Amino acid sequence: MHPYLLLLAPALLLAVQLLIRLYQIWASPLASVPGPWLARFTDLWYAWRIDRGQFERDNIALHQKHGPIVRYGAKRYSICDPLAAKVIYGHGCAFLKSSWYDSWGDPNPHKWSIFSDRDEKRHSANRRLYQNMYSMSSLVNYEHYVDECTSLFLQRMSEMSSRQGTAQPVDMGHWFQCYAFDVIGMITYSKRLGFLDHGQDVGDIIKNLENHLYYATEVGVYSSLHQYLAPIRNRLGKRGTGRQYIVEFTKQCLADHQSNPKAIVTDDLDSASEHHGTMDFLSKFIAKNTADNSSFTQYHVLAGCVANMVAGSDTTAISLSAILYHLLRNPDKLRILREEIDGFFSKKTGPATSINFQDSLGLPYLQAVIKEALRMHPATGLPIERVVPEGGAIISGKFFPDGVRKYLLSAKA
């Protein structure tokens, strides 16, 4: 056989595949949806903009230019329509998580996490096991832990503002992250992790969290790579890197707790809180495991603590930074907020050094500032993708065939 014929066969196969792909693109009911030209054929544009740290700005610009529905990948669509939220993310809806979530967890399907688990039945069962411990009525009991960290945070700010000599800039984003991590440490383990004490990244936790967030966001675009890359990352260094490093750090915190256990009443967690003070999350997890280790296993204990570390710290720091940033950009709004807070303290009888959650509900301008900052700069500025269920769906007046990924843009364009 002539060697050219051997080359011709794969070339023809490739050409046929290309023609089929082009037909699927142009014959699709979504062919008219605007977006970057490259995004019609591949997800490379999306991965590139993530790598450049520009996607959230690009996406808003696309909506401003083209309207409520735009494409950002081969089968990825962004929808800027508040009414679509209930359709896509509503409780009990049929829009399941996309494979993008896989890179946020362990490739071992048995090592699930609440955020990344795509097994809807298992996710719902595990969420029910945790939900009472994360209810608002439960969380407000941790305010004294938060107050302790707030006092130390303000002390550090005061120390830096009173330095002698030339004034030095302060990276508030870094200090908010130190504050957030120590708050997470207090409510999870009843101890600060030392970020505010030292003013630096203790044990490279922040570094590895950022490593995990970058990896999960970028690799999530091509999630099939995760099963091959994750085992390699887990073997880097003594503790692995990224999420695995945080898992190993959490295991050490659990070991420290077990070497110095607290008295726990297993029959009634509420009673335990009343008699021994507010139980930290780890104590609650262990108490629940002791009471019923068949449904709430040792892995549930570890997974809950890891979730606090990964999900609680960075989002809190981002939100606090966004609030301060927009207030400083709008000094007239900052003045109004200060007047409201000053008015609150002027009416208080007795010593009052902080505003608790219940107090904050009575400060309408503070509530408006928080909500507007979160709208302007959500902690998650990237797609939280869902997949169209079998049979397709009509969203914002457009029919989406099944299998197509899409998400709701958090900030209005």
mmCIF file of C-alpha atoms in Angstrom:
data_model
loop_
_atom_site.group_PDB
_atom_site.id
_atom_site.type_symbol
_atom_site.label_atom_id
_atom_site.label_comp_id
_atom_site.label_asym_id
_atom_site.label_seq_id
_atom_site.Cartn_x
_atom_site.Cartn_y
_atom_site.Cartn_z
ATOM 1 C CA MET A 1 0.000 0.000 0.000
ATOM 2 C CA HIS A 2 1.261 3.435 -0.930
ATOM 3 C CA PRO A 3 2.421 5.398 2.180
ATOM 4 C CA TYR A 4 0.339 8.393 1.109
ATOM 5 C CA LEU A 5 -2.799 6.271 1.484
ATOM 6 C CA LEU A 6 -1.817 5.533 5.083
ATOM 7 C CA LEU A 7 -1.700 9.274 5.735
ATOM 8 C CA LEU A 8 -4.873 9.963 3.787
ATOM 9 C CA ALA A 9 -7.105 7.757 5.951
ATOM 10 C CA PRO A 10 -6.537 9.602 9.268
ATOM 11 C CA ALA A 11 -6.675 12.944 7.434
ATOM 12 C CA LEU A 12 -10.091 12.053 6.013
ATOM 13 C CA LEU A 13 -11.269 10.878 9.418
ATOM 14 C CA LEU A 14 -10.147 14.167 10.953
ATOM 15 C CA ALA A 15 -11.871 16.133 8.189
ATOM 16 C CA VAL A 16 -15.127 14.220 8.715
ATOM 17 C CA GLN A 17 -14.962 14.868 12.458
ATOM 18 C CA LEU A 18 -14.370 18.563 11.780
ATOM 19 C CA LEU A 19 -17.319 18.754 9.370
ATOM 20 C CA ILE A 20 -19.578 17.013 11.886
ATOM 21 C CA ARG A 21 -18.487 19.453 14.571
ATOM 22 C CA LEU A 22 -19.112 22.461 12.305
ATOM 23 C CA TYR A 23 -22.548 21.127 11.398
ATOM 24 C CA GLN A 24 -23.402 20.663 15.085
ATOM 25 C CA ILE A 25 -22.328 24.232 15.785
ATOM 26 C CA TRP A 26 -24.244 25.902 12.979
ATOM 27 C CA ALA A 27 -27.331 23.654 13.174
ATOM 28 C CA SER A 28 -27.637 24.058 16.940
ATOM 29 C CA PRO A 29 -30.614 26.046 18.274
ATOM 30 C CA LEU A 30 -27.970 28.033 20.181
ATOM 31 C CA ALA A 31 -25.974 28.960 17.060
ATOM 32 C CA SER A 32 -27.197 32.549 17.268
ATOM 33 C CA VAL A 33 -25.986 33.072 20.853
ATOM 34 C CA PRO A 34 -23.173 35.671 20.669
ATOM 35 C CA GLY A 35 -19.756 35.474 22.241
ATOM 36 C CA PRO A 36 -16.054 35.278 21.361
ATOM 37 C CA TRP A 37 -15.493 33.591 17.996
ATOM 38 C CA LEU A 38 -13.067 31.038 19.447
ATOM 39 C CA ALA A 39 -15.606 30.046 22.117
ATOM 40 C CA ARG A 40 -17.835 28.548 19.416
ATOM 41 C CA PHE A 41 -15.335 25.761 18.816
ATOM 42 C CA THR A 42 -13.307 25.294 21.984
ATOM 43 C CA ASP A 43 -13.007 26.113 25.688
ATOM 44 C CA LEU A 44 -9.498 27.493 25.182
ATOM 45 C CA TRP A 45 -10.743 31.100 25.241
ATOM 46 C CA TYR A 46 -12.355 30.509 28.643
ATOM 47 C CA ALA A 47 -9.225 28.815 30.038
ATOM 48 C CA TRP A 48 -7.050 31.645 28.691
ATOM 49 C CA ARG A 49 -9.133 34.392 30.305
ATOM 50 C CA ILE A 50 -9.154 32.519 33.626
ATOM 51 C CA ASP A 51 -5.376 32.212 33.472
ATOM 52 C CA ARG A 52 -5.113 35.960 32.839
ATOM 53 C CA GLY A 53 -7.425 36.670 35.778
ATOM 54 C CA GLN A 54 -9.806 38.610 33.550
ATOM 55 C CA PHE A 55 -12.790 36.351 32.936
ATOM 56 C CA GLU A 56 -15.196 37.997 35.383
ATOM 57 C CA ARG A 57 -14.591 41.380 33.701
ATOM 58 C CA ASP A 58 -14.791 39.889 30.210
ATOM 59 C CA ASN A 59 -18.057 38.180 31.036
ATOM 60 C CA ILE A 60 -19.698 41.350 32.304
ATOM 61 C CA ALA A 61 -18.467 43.164 29.185
ATOM 62 C CA LEU A 62 -19.959 40.423 26.981
ATOM 63 C CA HIS A 63 -23.348 40.843 28.662
ATOM 64 C CA GLN A 64 -23.173 44.615 28.356
ATOM 65 C CA LYS A 65 -22.477 44.247 24.633
ATOM 66 C CA HIS A 66 -24.724 41.335 23.673
ATOM 67 C CA GLY A 67 -27.492 41.053 26.263
ATOM 68 C CA PRO A 68 -28.655 38.473 28.820
ATOM 69 C CA ILE A 69 -27.348 35.298 27.102
ATOM 70 C CA VAL A 70 -23.754 34.887 25.891
ATOM 71 C CA ARG A 71 -21.426 31.981 25.207
ATOM 72 C CA TYR A 72 -18.021 31.588 26.842
ATOM 73 C CA GLY A 73 -17.129 28.064 25.695
ATOM 74 C CA ALA A 74 -18.027 25.346 23.214
ATOM 75 C CA LYS A 75 -21.083 24.301 25.239
ATOM 76 C CA ARG A 76 -20.921 26.914 27.970
ATOM 77 C CA TYR A 77 -23.419 29.759 28.272
ATOM 78 C CA SER A 78 -23.772 32.598 30.745
ATOM 79 C CA ILE A 79 -27.232 33.896 31.632
ATOM 80 C CA CYS A 80 -27.692 37.302 33.213
ATOM 81 C CA ASP A 81 -31.322 37.091 34.318
ATOM 82 C CA PRO A 82 -32.403 37.082 37.992
ATOM 83 C CA LEU A 83 -35.549 35.124 37.097
ATOM 84 C CA ALA A 84 -33.392 32.270 35.790
ATOM 85 C CA ALA A 85 -31.962 31.667 39.275
ATOM 86 C CA LYS A 86 -34.950 29.630 40.454
ATOM 87 C CA VAL A 87 -34.937 27.596 37.252
ATOM 88 C CA ILE A 88 -31.235 26.712 37.366
ATOM 89 C CA TYR A 89 -30.363 26.742 41.073
ATOM 90 C CA GLY A 90 -33.732 26.324 42.777
ATOM 91 C CA HIS A 91 -34.172 23.611 45.407
ATOM 92 C CA GLY A 92 -35.238 20.336 43.832
ATOM 93 C CA CYS A 93 -34.520 21.444 40.263
ATOM 94 C CA ALA A 94 -33.144 18.950 37.744
ATOM 95 C CA PHE A 95 -30.065 20.978 36.778
ATOM 96 C CA LEU A 96 -27.167 18.930 38.142
ATOM 97 C CA LYS A 97 -23.584 20.043 38.734
ATOM 98 C CA SER A 98 -21.247 19.913 35.748
ATOM 99 C CA SER A 99 -17.918 18.074 35.648
ATOM 100 C CA TRP A 100 -16.250 21.423 36.498
ATOM 101 C CA TYR A 101 -16.828 20.528 40.158
ATOM 102 C CA ASP A 102 -14.651 17.408 39.945
ATOM 103 C CA SER A 103 -11.387 19.346 40.155
ATOM 104 C CA TRP A 104 -12.451 20.835 43.507
ATOM 105 C CA GLY A 105 -12.372 17.473 45.261
ATOM 106 C CA ASP A 106 -10.453 14.224 45.371
ATOM 107 C CA PRO A 107 -10.626 12.083 42.209
ATOM 108 C CA ASN A 108 -11.411 9.122 44.464
ATOM 109 C CA PRO A 109 -15.244 9.007 44.290
ATOM 110 C CA HIS A 110 -15.449 7.804 47.889
ATOM 111 C CA LYS A 111 -13.605 10.898 49.184
ATOM 112 C CA TRP A 112 -16.464 13.306 48.550
ATOM 113 C CA SER A 113 -16.858 16.902 49.645
ATOM 114 C CA ILE A 114 -20.141 18.749 50.076
ATOM 115 C CA PHE A 115 -19.202 21.341 47.453
ATOM 116 C CA SER A 116 -17.835 19.077 44.723
ATOM 117 C CA ASP A 117 -19.998 15.970 45.131
ATOM 118 C CA ARG A 118 -22.047 15.375 41.969
ATOM 119 C CA ASP A 119 -23.873 12.357 43.375
ATOM 120 C CA GLU A 120 -27.155 14.143 44.062
ATOM 121 C CA LYS A 121 -28.553 11.471 46.393
ATOM 122 C CA ARG A 122 -25.396 11.281 48.501
ATOM 123 C CA HIS A 123 -24.991 15.057 48.491
ATOM 124 C CA SER A 124 -28.541 15.559 49.795
ATOM 125 C CA ALA A 125 -28.080 12.934 52.520
ATOM 126 C CA ASN A 126 -24.783 14.450 53.698
ATOM 127 C CA ARG A 127 -26.130 17.991 53.579
ATOM 128 C CA ARG A 128 -28.938 16.970 55.932
ATOM 129 C CA LEU A 129 -26.375 15.585 58.378
ATOM 130 C CA TYR A 130 -24.590 18.943 58.580
ATOM 131 C CA GLN A 131 -27.366 21.486 58.089
ATOM 132 C CA ASN A 132 -28.443 21.959 61.727
ATOM 133 C CA MET A 133 -24.873 22.741 62.750
ATOM 134 C CA TYR A 134 -24.717 25.517 60.135
ATOM 135 C CA SER A 135 -28.126 27.054 60.801
ATOM 136 C CA MET A 136 -28.170 30.750 61.674
ATOM 137 C CA SER A 137 -29.459 29.995 65.184
ATOM 138 C CA SER A 138 -26.387 27.810 65.691
ATOM 139 C CA LEU A 139 -23.865 30.155 64.069
ATOM 140 C CA VAL A 140 -24.768 33.167 66.236
ATOM 141 C CA ASN A 141 -23.505 31.215 69.252
ATOM 142 C CA TYR A 142 -19.977 31.616 67.867
ATOM 143 C CA GLU A 143 -20.024 35.405 68.127
ATOM 144 C CA HIS A 144 -17.717 35.484 71.136
ATOM 145 C CA TYR A 145 -15.108 33.606 69.082
ATOM 146 C CA VAL A 146 -15.442 36.210 66.336
ATOM 147 C CA ASP A 147 -15.225 39.047 68.880
ATOM 148 C CA GLU A 148 -11.918 37.700 70.197
ATOM 149 C CA CYS A 149 -10.420 37.744 66.706
ATOM 150 C CA THR A 150 -11.926 41.158 65.981
ATOM 151 C CA SER A 151 -10.271 42.628 69.085
ATOM 152 C CA LEU A 152 -6.879 41.273 68.046
ATOM 153 C CA PHE A 153 -7.407 42.472 64.462
ATOM 154 C CA LEU A 154 -8.165 46.007 65.678
ATOM 155 C CA GLN A 155 -5.128 45.855 67.951
ATOM 156 C CA ARG A 156 -2.920 45.028 64.961
ATOM 157 C CA MET A 157 -4.462 47.897 62.962
ATOM 158 C CA SER A 158 -3.824 50.275 65.861
ATOM 159 C CA GLU A 159 -0.206 49.130 66.155
ATOM 160 C CA MET A 160 0.446 49.717 62.464
ATOM 161 C CA SER A 161 -1.236 53.126 62.463
ATOM 162 C CA SER A 162 0.865 54.327 65.409
ATOM 163 C CA ARG A 163 4.259 53.398 63.954
ATOM 164 C CA GLN A 164 6.897 56.075 64.188
ATOM 165 C CA GLY A 165 8.493 57.458 61.052
ATOM 166 C CA THR A 166 7.270 57.256 57.471
ATOM 167 C CA ALA A 167 3.810 55.807 57.018
ATOM 168 C CA GLN A 168 3.800 52.410 55.336
ATOM 169 C CA PRO A 169 0.988 50.989 53.190
ATOM 170 C CA VAL A 170 -1.006 48.133 54.711
ATOM 171 C CA ASP A 171 -2.242 45.222 52.618
ATOM 172 C CA MET A 172 -5.775 45.008 53.990
ATOM 173 C CA GLY A 173 -6.566 42.016 51.790
ATOM 174 C CA HIS A 174 -3.805 40.065 53.533
ATOM 175 C CA TRP A 175 -4.942 41.115 57.001
ATOM 176 C CA PHE A 176 -8.565 40.280 56.254
ATOM 177 C CA GLN A 177 -7.410 36.818 55.224
ATOM 178 C CA CYS A 178 -5.426 36.482 58.460
ATOM 179 C CA TYR A 179 -8.543 37.536 60.358
ATOM 180 C CA ALA A 180 -10.788 35.118 58.452
ATOM 181 C CA PHE A 181 -8.474 32.143 58.988
ATOM 182 C CA ASP A 182 -8.216 32.785 62.715
ATOM 183 C CA VAL A 183 -12.006 33.093 62.972
ATOM 184 C CA ILE A 184 -12.326 29.749 61.165
ATOM 185 C CA GLY A 185 -9.755 28.287 63.549
ATOM 186 C CA MET A 186 -11.704 29.533 66.567
ATOM 187 C CA ILE A 187 -15.112 28.261 65.490
ATOM 188 C CA THR A 188 -13.723 24.948 64.210
ATOM 189 C CA TYR A 189 -11.044 24.085 66.791
ATOM 190 C CA SER A 190 -11.551 26.666 69.595
ATOM 191 C CA LYS A 191 -8.119 28.123 68.894
ATOM 192 C CA ARG A 192 -6.623 30.751 66.635
ATOM 193 C CA LEU A 193 -4.293 29.393 63.999
ATOM 194 C CA GLY A 194 -1.822 32.246 64.633
ATOM 195 C CA PHE A 195 -2.334 34.406 61.546
ATOM 196 C CA LEU A 196 -3.225 37.545 63.496
ATOM 197 C CA ASP A 197 -0.584 36.830 66.129
ATOM 198 C CA HIS A 198 2.227 36.713 63.563
ATOM 199 C CA GLY A 199 0.712 38.713 60.711
ATOM 200 C CA GLN A 200 1.853 36.165 58.175
ATOM 201 C CA ASP A 201 0.865 32.976 56.389
ATOM 202 C CA VAL A 202 1.124 30.318 59.098
ATOM 203 C CA GLY A 203 2.299 26.997 57.722
ATOM 204 C CA ASP A 204 1.782 28.172 54.122
ATOM 205 C CA ILE A 205 -1.977 27.624 54.448
ATOM 206 C CA ILE A 206 -2.918 30.744 52.449
ATOM 207 C CA LYS A 207 -0.361 29.855 49.776
ATOM 208 C CA ASN A 208 -1.762 26.349 49.393
ATOM 209 C CA LEU A 209 -5.362 27.534 49.427
ATOM 210 C CA GLU A 210 -4.589 29.945 46.587
ATOM 211 C CA ASN A 211 -2.794 27.110 44.811
ATOM 212 C CA HIS A 212 -5.908 24.936 45.161
ATOM 213 C CA LEU A 213 -8.269 27.650 43.957
ATOM 214 C CA TYR A 214 -6.168 28.366 40.871
ATOM 215 C CA TYR A 215 -5.763 24.684 40.046
ATOM 216 C CA ALA A 216 -9.442 23.806 40.518
ATOM 217 C CA THR A 217 -10.623 26.781 38.491
ATOM 218 C CA GLU A 218 -8.226 26.204 35.588
ATOM 219 C CA VAL A 219 -8.292 22.394 35.449
ATOM 220 C CA GLY A 220 -12.057 22.418 35.929
ATOM 221 C CA VAL A 221 -12.361 23.665 32.342
ATOM 222 C CA TYR A 222 -10.864 20.345 31.207
ATOM 223 C CA SER A 223 -11.935 18.271 34.202
ATOM 224 C CA SER A 224 -10.958 14.911 32.662
ATOM 225 C CA LEU A 225 -7.331 15.871 33.381
ATOM 226 C CA HIS A 226 -7.969 15.983 37.129
ATOM 227 C CA GLN A 227 -7.761 12.220 37.647
ATOM 228 C CA TYR A 228 -4.224 12.265 36.231
ATOM 229 C CA LEU A 229 -2.920 15.523 37.697
ATOM 230 C CA ALA A 230 -4.280 15.210 41.251
ATOM 231 C CA PRO A 231 -2.227 12.106 42.223
ATOM 232 C CA ILE A 232 0.933 13.889 41.072
ATOM 233 C CA ARG A 233 0.096 17.017 43.079
ATOM 234 C CA ASN A 234 -0.688 14.930 46.153
ATOM 235 C CA ARG A 235 2.875 13.602 46.135
ATOM 236 C CA LEU A 236 4.588 16.984 45.941
ATOM 237 C CA GLY A 237 6.342 17.782 49.216
ATOM 238 C CA LYS A 238 5.708 16.049 52.525
ATOM 239 C CA ARG A 239 2.035 17.019 52.638
ATOM 240 C CA GLY A 240 1.219 17.344 48.969
ATOM 241 C CA THR A 241 0.139 20.709 47.642
ATOM 242 C CA GLY A 242 -3.067 22.683 47.262
ATOM 243 C CA ARG A 243 -6.146 20.971 48.668
ATOM 244 C CA GLN A 244 -4.211 17.883 49.792
ATOM 245 C CA TYR A 245 -1.931 20.089 51.901
ATOM 246 C CA ILE A 246 -4.977 21.582 53.636
ATOM 247 C CA VAL A 247 -6.402 18.089 54.202
ATOM 248 C CA GLU A 248 -3.142 16.999 55.867
ATOM 249 C CA PHE A 249 -3.073 20.181 57.963
ATOM 250 C CA THR A 250 -6.645 19.471 59.064
ATOM 251 C CA LYS A 251 -5.731 15.894 59.998
ATOM 252 C CA GLN A 252 -3.008 17.303 62.255
ATOM 253 C CA CYS A 253 -5.546 19.615 63.914
ATOM 254 C CA LEU A 254 -7.793 16.605 64.519
ATOM 255 C CA ALA A 255 -4.879 14.667 66.012
ATOM 256 C CA ASP A 256 -4.058 17.597 68.324
ATOM 257 C CA HIS A 257 -7.689 17.728 69.415
ATOM 258 C CA GLN A 258 -7.776 13.985 70.128
ATOM 259 C CA SER A 259 -4.605 14.212 72.220
ATOM 260 C CA ASN A 260 -6.355 16.820 74.377
ATOM 261 C CA PRO A 261 -10.051 15.902 74.127
ATOM 262 C CA LYS A 262 -12.865 17.966 75.628
ATOM 263 C CA ALA A 263 -15.763 16.649 77.654
ATOM 264 C CA ILE A 264 -18.624 16.000 75.255
ATOM 265 C CA VAL A 265 -22.232 15.147 76.003
ATOM 266 C CA THR A 266 -23.273 12.858 73.158
ATOM 267 C CA ASP A 267 -26.976 12.583 73.961
ATOM 268 C CA ASP A 268 -27.882 16.183 73.253
ATOM 269 C CA LEU A 269 -25.659 18.645 71.410
ATOM 270 C CA ASP A 270 -27.790 21.592 72.532
ATOM 271 C CA SER A 271 -27.395 20.519 76.151
ATOM 272 C CA ALA A 272 -23.662 20.165 75.612
ATOM 273 C CA SER A 273 -23.511 23.751 74.400
ATOM 274 C CA GLU A 274 -25.325 24.997 77.464
ATOM 275 C CA HIS A 275 -23.172 23.155 79.988
ATOM 276 C CA HIS A 276 -19.738 23.396 78.425
ATOM 277 C CA GLY A 277 -19.976 26.663 76.524
ATOM 278 C CA THR A 278 -20.353 26.847 72.775
ATOM 279 C CA MET A 279 -18.932 23.695 71.239
ATOM 280 C CA ASP A 280 -16.615 24.258 68.318
ATOM 281 C CA PHE A 281 -17.450 22.526 65.051
ATOM 282 C CA LEU A 282 -14.928 19.751 65.578
ATOM 283 C CA SER A 283 -16.420 18.914 68.977
ATOM 284 C CA LYS A 284 -19.889 18.846 67.430
ATOM 285 C CA PHE A 285 -18.688 16.609 64.620
ATOM 286 C CA ILE A 286 -17.021 14.216 67.066
ATOM 287 C CA ALA A 287 -20.102 14.189 69.291
ATOM 288 C CA LYS A 288 -22.289 13.346 66.317
ATOM 289 C CA ASN A 289 -19.870 10.621 65.255
ATOM 290 C CA THR A 290 -19.803 9.184 68.779
ATOM 291 C CA ALA A 291 -23.596 9.148 68.911
ATOM 292 C CA ASP A 292 -24.019 7.486 65.491
ATOM 293 C CA ASN A 293 -20.832 6.443 63.727
ATOM 294 C CA SER A 294 -22.702 4.510 61.053
ATOM 295 C CA SER A 295 -24.324 7.554 59.425
ATOM 296 C CA PHE A 296 -21.821 10.211 60.560
ATOM 297 C CA THR A 297 -18.437 8.589 60.073
ATOM 298 C CA GLN A 298 -14.886 9.660 60.830
ATOM 299 C CA TYR A 299 -14.696 10.823 57.233
ATOM 300 C CA HIS A 300 -17.656 13.146 57.872
ATOM 301 C CA VAL A 301 -15.638 14.673 60.730
ATOM 302 C CA LEU A 302 -12.648 15.303 58.450
ATOM 303 C CA ALA A 303 -14.767 16.506 55.511
ATOM 304 C CA GLY A 304 -16.609 19.030 57.681
ATOM 305 C CA CYS A 305 -13.395 20.550 59.035
ATOM 306 C CA VAL A 306 -11.774 20.686 55.584
ATOM 307 C CA ALA A 307 -14.884 22.408 54.203
ATOM 308 C CA ASN A 308 -14.625 25.093 56.890
ATOM 309 C CA MET A 309 -10.978 25.701 56.052
ATOM 310 C CA VAL A 310 -11.397 25.789 52.275
ATOM 311 C CA ALA A 311 -14.787 27.456 51.884
ATOM 312 C CA GLY A 312 -15.026 29.701 54.927
ATOM 313 C CA SER A 313 -11.791 31.676 54.966
ATOM 314 C CA ASP A 314 -11.242 32.948 51.441
ATOM 315 C CA THR A 315 -14.865 33.925 50.791
ATOM 316 C CA THR A 316 -14.975 35.868 54.071
ATOM 317 C CA ALA A 317 -11.743 37.727 53.301
ATOM 318 C CA ILE A 318 -12.900 38.590 49.776
ATOM 319 C CA SER A 319 -16.240 39.906 51.029
ATOM 320 C CA LEU A 320 -14.640 42.058 53.737
ATOM 321 C CA SER A 321 -12.149 43.437 51.208
ATOM 322 C CA ALA A 322 -14.960 44.259 48.774
ATOM 323 C CA ILE A 323 -16.917 46.132 51.447
ATOM 324 C CA LEU A 324 -13.916 48.234 52.493
ATOM 325 C CA TYR A 325 -12.828 48.861 48.894
ATOM 326 C CA HIS A 326 -16.182 50.214 47.757
ATOM 327 C CA LEU A 327 -16.588 52.325 50.897
ATOM 328 C CA LEU A 328 -13.191 53.932 50.322
ATOM 329 C CA ARG A 329 -14.098 54.511 46.678
ATOM 330 C CA ASN A 330 -17.303 56.231 47.822
ATOM 331 C CA PRO A 331 -16.413 58.446 50.835
ATOM 332 C CA ASP A 332 -19.908 59.950 50.964
ATOM 333 C CA LYS A 333 -21.338 56.471 51.580
ATOM 334 C CA LEU A 334 -18.652 55.809 54.179
ATOM 335 C CA ARG A 335 -19.684 58.996 56.000
ATOM 336 C CA ILE A 336 -23.351 57.928 56.097
ATOM 337 C CA LEU A 337 -22.390 54.492 57.423
ATOM 338 C CA ARG A 338 -20.209 56.007 60.137
ATOM 339 C CA GLU A 339 -23.056 58.274 61.193
ATOM 340 C CA GLU A 340 -25.395 55.294 61.505
ATOM 341 C CA ILE A 341 -22.874 53.310 63.556
ATOM 342 C CA ASP A 342 -22.045 56.314 65.772
ATOM 343 C CA GLY A 343 -25.772 56.785 66.340
ATOM 344 C CA PHE A 344 -26.101 53.157 67.379
ATOM 345 C CA PHE A 345 -23.342 53.396 69.992
ATOM 346 C CA SER A 346 -24.627 56.733 71.319
ATOM 347 C CA LYS A 347 -27.899 55.031 72.254
ATOM 348 C CA LYS A 348 -26.294 52.026 73.940
ATOM 349 C CA THR A 349 -26.299 51.904 77.709
ATOM 350 C CA GLY A 350 -23.228 50.443 79.351
ATOM 351 C CA PRO A 351 -20.025 49.321 77.645
ATOM 352 C CA ALA A 352 -20.446 48.295 74.009
ATOM 353 C CA THR A 353 -17.407 47.659 71.857
ATOM 354 C CA SER A 354 -18.898 45.660 69.004
ATOM 355 C CA ILE A 355 -22.059 45.143 66.987
ATOM 356 C CA ASN A 356 -23.463 41.642 67.157
ATOM 357 C CA PHE A 357 -25.563 39.953 64.501
ATOM 358 C CA GLN A 358 -28.878 40.895 66.081
ATOM 359 C CA ASP A 359 -27.764 44.534 66.420
ATOM 360 C CA SER A 360 -26.718 44.635 62.760
ATOM 361 C CA LEU A 361 -30.240 43.747 61.632
ATOM 362 C CA GLY A 362 -31.373 47.072 63.075
ATOM 363 C CA LEU A 363 -28.839 49.049 61.020
ATOM 364 C CA PRO A 364 -30.434 49.332 57.557
ATOM 365 C CA TYR A 365 -27.617 51.272 55.915
ATOM 366 C CA LEU A 366 -25.019 48.763 57.113
ATOM 367 C CA GLN A 367 -27.162 45.958 55.695
ATOM 368 C CA ALA A 368 -27.447 47.814 52.382
ATOM 369 C CA VAL A 369 -23.671 48.382 52.229
ATOM 370 C CA ILE A 370 -22.943 44.694 52.835
ATOM 371 C CA LYS A 371 -25.443 43.494 50.242
ATOM 372 C CA GLU A 372 -24.378 46.018 47.618
ATOM 373 C CA ALA A 373 -20.682 45.174 48.060
ATOM 374 C CA LEU A 374 -21.484 41.479 47.642
ATOM 375 C CA ARG A 375 -23.491 42.291 44.518
ATOM 376 C CA MET A 376 -20.696 44.406 43.066
ATOM 377 C CA HIS A 377 -17.959 41.928 43.955
ATOM 378 C CA PRO A 378 -19.247 38.412 44.713
ATOM 379 C CA ALA A 379 -16.798 36.090 46.453
ATOM 380 C CA THR A 380 -17.243 33.641 43.577
ATOM 381 C CA GLY A 381 -16.685 35.503 40.321
ATOM 382 C CA LEU A 382 -16.598 32.443 38.085
ATOM 383 C CA PRO A 383 -19.245 30.112 36.637
ATOM 384 C CA ILE A 384 -21.012 27.804 39.081
ATOM 385 C CA GLU A 385 -22.043 25.546 36.244
ATOM 386 C CA ARG A 386 -25.128 23.383 35.911
ATOM 387 C CA VAL A 387 -26.080 20.978 33.112
ATOM 388 C CA VAL A 388 -29.383 21.143 31.231
ATOM 389 C CA PRO A 389 -31.453 18.055 32.121
ATOM 390 C CA GLU A 390 -32.778 15.497 29.675
ATOM 391 C CA GLY A 391 -35.344 16.977 27.337
ATOM 392 C CA GLY A 392 -33.824 20.453 27.450
ATOM 393 C CA ALA A 393 -35.232 23.592 29.050
ATOM 394 C CA ILE A 394 -36.435 27.066 28.145
ATOM 395 C CA ILE A 395 -34.535 29.760 30.037
ATOM 396 C CA SER A 396 -34.895 33.492 29.480
ATOM 397 C CA GLY A 397 -36.964 32.750 26.381
ATOM 398 C CA LYS A 398 -34.287 30.540 24.807
ATOM 399 C CA PHE A 399 -34.445 26.765 24.358
ATOM 400 C CA PHE A 400 -31.346 24.948 25.652
ATOM 401 C CA PRO A 401 -30.913 21.315 24.542
ATOM 402 C CA ASP A 402 -29.875 18.786 27.170
ATOM 403 C CA GLY A 403 -26.213 18.431 28.054
ATOM 404 C CA VAL A 404 -25.442 22.127 27.637
ATOM 405 C CA ARG A 405 -23.693 23.806 30.557
ATOM 406 C CA LYS A 406 -24.792 27.182 31.763
ATOM 407 C CA TYR A 407 -24.717 29.337 34.820
ATOM 408 C CA LEU A 408 -26.302 32.430 36.261
ATOM 409 C CA LEU A 409 -24.095 35.502 36.468
ATOM 410 C CA SER A 410 -24.003 36.720 40.066
ATOM 411 C CA ALA A 411 -23.481 40.432 39.366
ATOM 412 C CA LYS A 412 -25.783 42.332 37.072
ATOM 413 C CA ALA A 413 -24.025 43.540 33.950
#
